[in-house]
PDB file of C-alpha atoms in Angstrom:
ATOM      1  CA  UNK A 468      22.697  49.592  -3.926  1.00  0.00           C
ATOM      2  CA  UNK A 469      25.897  47.534  -4.275  1.00  0.00           C
ATOM      3  CA  UNK A 470      24.923  45.436  -1.259  1.00  0.00           C
ATOM      4  CA  UNK A 471      21.551  44.745  -2.855  1.00  0.00           C
ATOM      5  CA  UNK A 472      23.244  43.546  -6.086  1.00  0.00           C
ATOM      6  CA  UNK A 473      25.666  41.342  -4.150  1.00  0.00           C
ATOM      7  CA  UNK A 474      22.769  39.840  -2.161  1.00  0.00           C
ATOM      8  CA  UNK A 475      20.745  39.243  -5.332  1.00  0.00           C
ATOM      9  CA  UNK A 476      23.751  37.641  -7.067  1.00  0.00           C
ATOM     10  CA  UNK A 477      24.442  35.407  -4.027  1.00  0.00           C
ATOM     11  CA  UNK A 478      20.814  34.393  -3.776  1.00  0.00           C
ATOM     12  CA  UNK A 479      20.655  33.572  -7.500  1.00  0.00           C
ATOM     13  CA  UNK A 480      23.849  31.559  -7.237  1.00  0.00           C
ATOM     14  CA  UNK A 481      22.482  29.627  -4.230  1.00  0.00           C
ATOM     15  CA  UNK A 482      19.233  28.805  -6.039  1.00  0.00           C
ATOM     16  CA  UNK A 483      21.089  27.687  -9.166  1.00  0.00           C
ATOM     17  CA  UNK A 484      23.463  25.520  -7.112  1.00  0.00           C
ATOM     18  CA  UNK A 485      20.587  23.861  -5.268  1.00  0.00           C
ATOM     19  CA  UNK A 486      18.788  23.126  -8.553  1.00  0.00           C
ATOM     20  CA  UNK A 487      21.927  21.612 -10.058  1.00  0.00           C
ATOM     21  CA  UNK A 488      22.531  19.560  -6.911  1.00  0.00           C
ATOM     22  CA  UNK A 489      18.942  18.324  -6.866  1.00  0.00           C
ATOM     23  CA  UNK A 490      19.142  17.365 -10.525  1.00  0.00           C
ATOM     24  CA  UNK A 491      22.380  15.440 -10.034  1.00  0.00           C
ATOM     25  CA  UNK A 492      21.141  13.694  -6.926  1.00  0.00           C
ATOM     26  CA  UNK A 493      20.533   9.990  -7.395  1.00  0.00           C
ATOM     27  CA  UNK A 494      16.890   9.118  -7.853  1.00  0.00           C
ATOM     28  CA  UNK A 495      17.265   5.553  -6.663  1.00  0.00           C
ATOM     29  CA  UNK A 496      14.188   3.725  -5.493  1.00  0.00           C
ATOM     30  CA  UNK A 497      13.539   3.178  -1.835  1.00  0.00           C
ATOM     31  CA  UNK A 498      14.981   0.061  -0.315  1.00  0.00           C
ATOM     32  CA  UNK A 499      12.618  -2.904  -0.371  1.00  0.00           C
ATOM     33  CA  UNK A 500      11.607  -4.307   2.991  1.00  0.00           C
ATOM     34  CA  UNK A 501      13.784  -7.383   3.675  1.00  0.00           C
ATOM     35  CA  UNK A 502      10.778  -9.136   5.271  1.00  0.00           C
ATOM     36  CA  UNK A 503       9.189  -9.290   1.826  1.00  0.00           C
ATOM     37  CA  UNK A 504      11.942 -11.365   0.217  1.00  0.00           C
ATOM     38  CA  UNK A 505      10.764 -14.860   1.145  1.00  0.00           C
ATOM     39  CA  UNK A 506       7.270 -14.182   2.427  1.00  0.00           C
ATOM     40  CA  UNK A 507       4.840 -17.076   1.931  1.00  0.00           C
ATOM     41  CA  UNK A 508       1.249 -17.450   3.039  1.00  0.00           C
ATOM     42  CA  UNK A 509       0.539 -19.912   5.823  1.00  0.00           C
ATOM     43  CA  UNK A 510      -2.062 -22.640   5.380  1.00  0.00           C
ATOM     44  CA  UNK A 511      -4.521 -21.197   7.932  1.00  0.00           C
ATOM     45  CA  UNK A 512      -4.640 -17.817   6.194  1.00  0.00           C
ATOM     46  CA  UNK A 513      -4.891 -19.381   2.725  1.00  0.00           C
ATOM     47  CA  UNK A 514      -7.761 -21.610   3.875  1.00  0.00           C
ATOM     48  CA  UNK A 515      -9.605 -18.630   5.378  1.00  0.00           C
ATOM     49  CA  UNK A 516      -9.303 -16.575   2.189  1.00  0.00           C
ATOM     50  CA  UNK A 517     -10.430 -19.517   0.031  1.00  0.00           C
ATOM     51  CA  UNK A 518     -13.464 -20.042   2.293  1.00  0.00           C
ATOM     52  CA  UNK A 519     -14.351 -16.340   2.021  1.00  0.00           C
ATOM     53  CA  UNK A 520     -14.013 -16.561  -1.753  1.00  0.00           C
ATOM     54  CA  UNK A 521     -16.461 -19.486  -1.924  1.00  0.00           C
ATOM     55  CA  UNK A 522     -18.905 -17.803   0.437  1.00  0.00           C
ATOM     56  CA  UNK A 523     -18.968 -14.396  -1.298  1.00  0.00           C
ATOM     57  CA  UNK A 524     -19.960 -13.283  -4.768  1.00  0.00           C
ATOM     58  CA  UNK A 525     -18.969  -9.848  -6.064  1.00  0.00           C
ATOM     59  CA  UNK A 526     -16.253  -9.391  -3.445  1.00  0.00           C
ATOM     60  CA  UNK A 527     -12.783  -7.955  -3.964  1.00  0.00           C
ATOM     61  CA  UNK A 528      -9.579  -9.409  -2.547  1.00  0.00           C
ATOM     62  CA  UNK A 529      -6.505  -7.199  -2.260  1.00  0.00           C
ATOM     63  CA  UNK A 530      -3.154  -8.959  -2.001  1.00  0.00           C
ATOM     64  CA  UNK A 531       0.392  -7.630  -1.671  1.00  0.00           C
ATOM     65  CA  UNK A 532       1.877 -10.725  -3.262  1.00  0.00           C
ATOM     66  CA  UNK A 533       0.810 -13.165  -5.952  1.00  0.00           C
ATOM     67  CA  UNK A 534       0.438 -16.304  -3.833  1.00  0.00           C
ATOM     68  CA  UNK A 535       0.297 -19.589  -5.790  1.00  0.00           C
ATOM     69  CA  UNK A 536      -2.027 -20.973  -3.085  1.00  0.00           C
ATOM     70  CA  UNK A 537      -4.613 -18.321  -3.952  1.00  0.00           C
ATOM     71  CA  UNK A 538      -4.619 -18.802  -7.723  1.00  0.00           C
ATOM     72  CA  UNK A 539      -8.069 -19.291  -9.166  1.00  0.00           C
ATOM     73  CA  UNK A 540     -10.103 -17.199  -6.735  1.00  0.00           C
ATOM     74  CA  UNK A 541     -13.578 -16.628  -8.163  1.00  0.00           C
ATOM     75  CA  UNK A 542     -13.881 -13.007  -7.034  1.00  0.00           C
ATOM     76  CA  UNK A 543     -11.927  -9.989  -8.276  1.00  0.00           C
ATOM     77  CA  UNK A 544      -8.298  -9.860  -7.115  1.00  0.00           C
ATOM     78  CA  UNK A 545      -6.265  -6.654  -6.936  1.00  0.00           C
ATOM     79  CA  UNK A 546      -2.533  -7.161  -6.625  1.00  0.00           C
ATOM     80  CA  UNK A 547      -0.620  -4.220  -5.164  1.00  0.00           C
ATOM     81  CA  UNK A 548       3.127  -3.915  -4.637  1.00  0.00           C
ATOM     82  CA  UNK A 549       4.433  -4.414  -1.101  1.00  0.00           C
ATOM     83  CA  UNK A 550       5.481  -1.257   0.714  1.00  0.00           C
ATOM     84  CA  UNK A 551       9.122  -0.181   0.841  1.00  0.00           C
ATOM     85  CA  UNK A 552      10.990   0.306   4.104  1.00  0.00           C
ATOM     86  CA  UNK A 553      10.342   4.045   4.095  1.00  0.00           C
ATOM     87  CA  UNK A 554       6.644   3.621   3.167  1.00  0.00           C
ATOM     88  CA  UNK A 555       7.046   5.826   0.095  1.00  0.00           C
ATOM     89  CA  UNK A 556       4.601   4.953  -2.668  1.00  0.00           C
ATOM     90  CA  UNK A 557       3.345   6.380  -5.902  1.00  0.00           C
ATOM     91  CA  UNK A 558      -0.170   6.974  -4.625  1.00  0.00           C
ATOM     92  CA  UNK A 559      -1.616   6.878  -8.156  1.00  0.00           C
ATOM     93  CA  UNK A 560      -0.442   3.263  -8.577  1.00  0.00           C
ATOM     94  CA  UNK A 561      -2.206   2.173  -5.385  1.00  0.00           C
ATOM     95  CA  UNK A 562      -5.332   4.338  -5.491  1.00  0.00           C
ATOM     96  CA  UNK A 563      -8.706   2.704  -6.194  1.00  0.00           C
ATOM     97  CA  UNK A 564     -11.323   5.453  -5.901  1.00  0.00           C
ATOM     98  CA  UNK A 565     -14.503   3.538  -6.657  1.00  0.00           C
ATOM     99  CA  UNK A 566     -16.583   1.253  -4.474  1.00  0.00           C
ATOM    100  CA  UNK A 567     -16.233  -2.236  -5.943  1.00  0.00           C
ATOM    101  CA  UNK A 568     -18.279  -4.310  -3.507  1.00  0.00           C
ATOM    102  CA  UNK A 569     -17.210  -5.905  -0.230  1.00  0.00           C
ATOM    103  CA  UNK A 570     -13.432  -5.705   0.094  1.00  0.00           C
ATOM    104  CA  UNK A 571     -11.000  -8.032   1.875  1.00  0.00           C
ATOM    105  CA  UNK A 572      -7.414  -6.768   2.209  1.00  0.00           C
ATOM    106  CA  UNK A 573      -4.904  -9.453   3.183  1.00  0.00           C
ATOM    107  CA  UNK A 574      -1.750  -8.037   4.786  1.00  0.00           C
ATOM    108  CA  UNK A 575       1.247  -9.471   6.612  1.00  0.00           C
ATOM    109  CA  UNK A 576       0.898  -8.976  10.373  1.00  0.00           C
ATOM    110  CA  UNK A 577       3.839  -6.544  10.446  1.00  0.00           C
ATOM    111  CA  UNK A 578       1.712  -4.129   8.395  1.00  0.00           C
ATOM    112  CA  UNK A 579      -0.598  -3.525  11.383  1.00  0.00           C
ATOM    113  CA  UNK A 580      -0.375   0.162  12.261  1.00  0.00           C
ATOM    114  CA  UNK A 581       1.001   2.825   9.934  1.00  0.00           C
ATOM    115  CA  UNK A 582       1.609   0.432   7.011  1.00  0.00           C
ATOM    116  CA  UNK A 583      -2.013  -0.733   7.098  1.00  0.00           C
ATOM    117  CA  UNK A 584      -3.180   2.881   7.331  1.00  0.00           C
ATOM    118  CA  UNK A 585      -1.258   3.705   4.158  1.00  0.00           C
ATOM    119  CA  UNK A 586      -2.907   0.796   2.319  1.00  0.00           C
ATOM    120  CA  UNK A 587      -6.432   1.528   3.632  1.00  0.00           C
ATOM    121  CA  UNK A 588      -6.167   5.169   2.489  1.00  0.00           C
ATOM    122  CA  UNK A 589      -5.746   3.844  -1.043  1.00  0.00           C
ATOM    123  CA  UNK A 590      -9.400   2.752  -0.953  1.00  0.00           C
ATOM    124  CA  UNK A 591     -11.188   6.021  -0.117  1.00  0.00           C
ATOM    125  CA  UNK A 592     -14.641   4.782  -1.170  1.00  0.00           C
ATOM    126  CA  UNK A 593     -14.713   2.489   1.895  1.00  0.00           C
ATOM    127  CA  UNK A 594     -15.152   3.239   5.572  1.00  0.00           C
ATOM    128  CA  UNK A 595     -15.237   1.371   8.887  1.00  0.00           C
ATOM    129  CA  UNK A 596     -12.755  -1.391   8.150  1.00  0.00           C
ATOM    130  CA  UNK A 597     -12.802  -4.324  10.552  1.00  0.00           C
ATOM    131  CA  UNK A 598      -9.701  -6.242  11.455  1.00  0.00           C
ATOM    132  CA  UNK A 599      -9.299 -10.021  11.794  1.00  0.00           C
ATOM    133  CA  UNK A 600      -6.095 -11.748  12.811  1.00  0.00           C
ATOM    134  CA  UNK A 601      -5.949 -14.868  10.638  1.00  0.00           C
ATOM    135  CA  UNK A 602      -2.722 -16.225  12.108  1.00  0.00           C
ATOM    136  CA  UNK A 603       0.496 -14.965  13.655  1.00  0.00           C
ATOM    137  CA  UNK A 604       1.600 -13.989  10.151  1.00  0.00           C
ATOM    138  CA  UNK A 605      -1.466 -12.454   8.458  1.00  0.00           C
ATOM    139  CA  UNK A 606      -4.343 -10.089   9.111  1.00  0.00           C
ATOM    140  CA  UNK A 607      -7.423  -9.302   7.056  1.00  0.00           C
ATOM    141  CA  UNK A 608      -9.123  -5.926   6.795  1.00  0.00           C
ATOM    142  CA  UNK A 609     -12.741  -5.973   5.633  1.00  0.00           C
ATOM    143  CA  UNK A 610     -15.356  -3.400   4.720  1.00  0.00           C
ATOM    144  CA  UNK A 611     -18.637  -3.413   2.859  1.00  0.00           C
ATOM    145  CA  UNK A 612     -19.575   0.154   3.772  1.00  0.00           C
ATOM    146  CA  UNK A 613     -19.470   2.984   1.251  1.00  0.00           C
ATOM    147  CA  UNK A 614     -18.075   6.320   2.312  1.00  0.00           C
TER     148      UNK A 614
END
């Protein structure tokens, strides 16, 4: 019986200590990706996006940066924050559940792979994204298919 009480007391103490430690732990934000600091859009990619904007009505363009070269697009623009180094996001801030029409997602080329997968999952109403390499620096994901 005494061993049981000692075990219970030790377990309670361990749980309390872990809760206190977790509460005191710094909740600092993830480190921003250093590649994002001075990222600019190249002229070839900007020209391609502008041409798509003129050609399409009712389309959606998703950007990870507010590029001055792309101000004044006629279609809807969704601006999302760039991903951190550890890819941690508040999914609710990125999530767009509804189908909004044909979607064009402009991403830096270093997003190809897991980073792009994270972004594409934020648009669950779409399926079968196609991939176009606009330049050495940018890629475009496109879909007009509803899930």
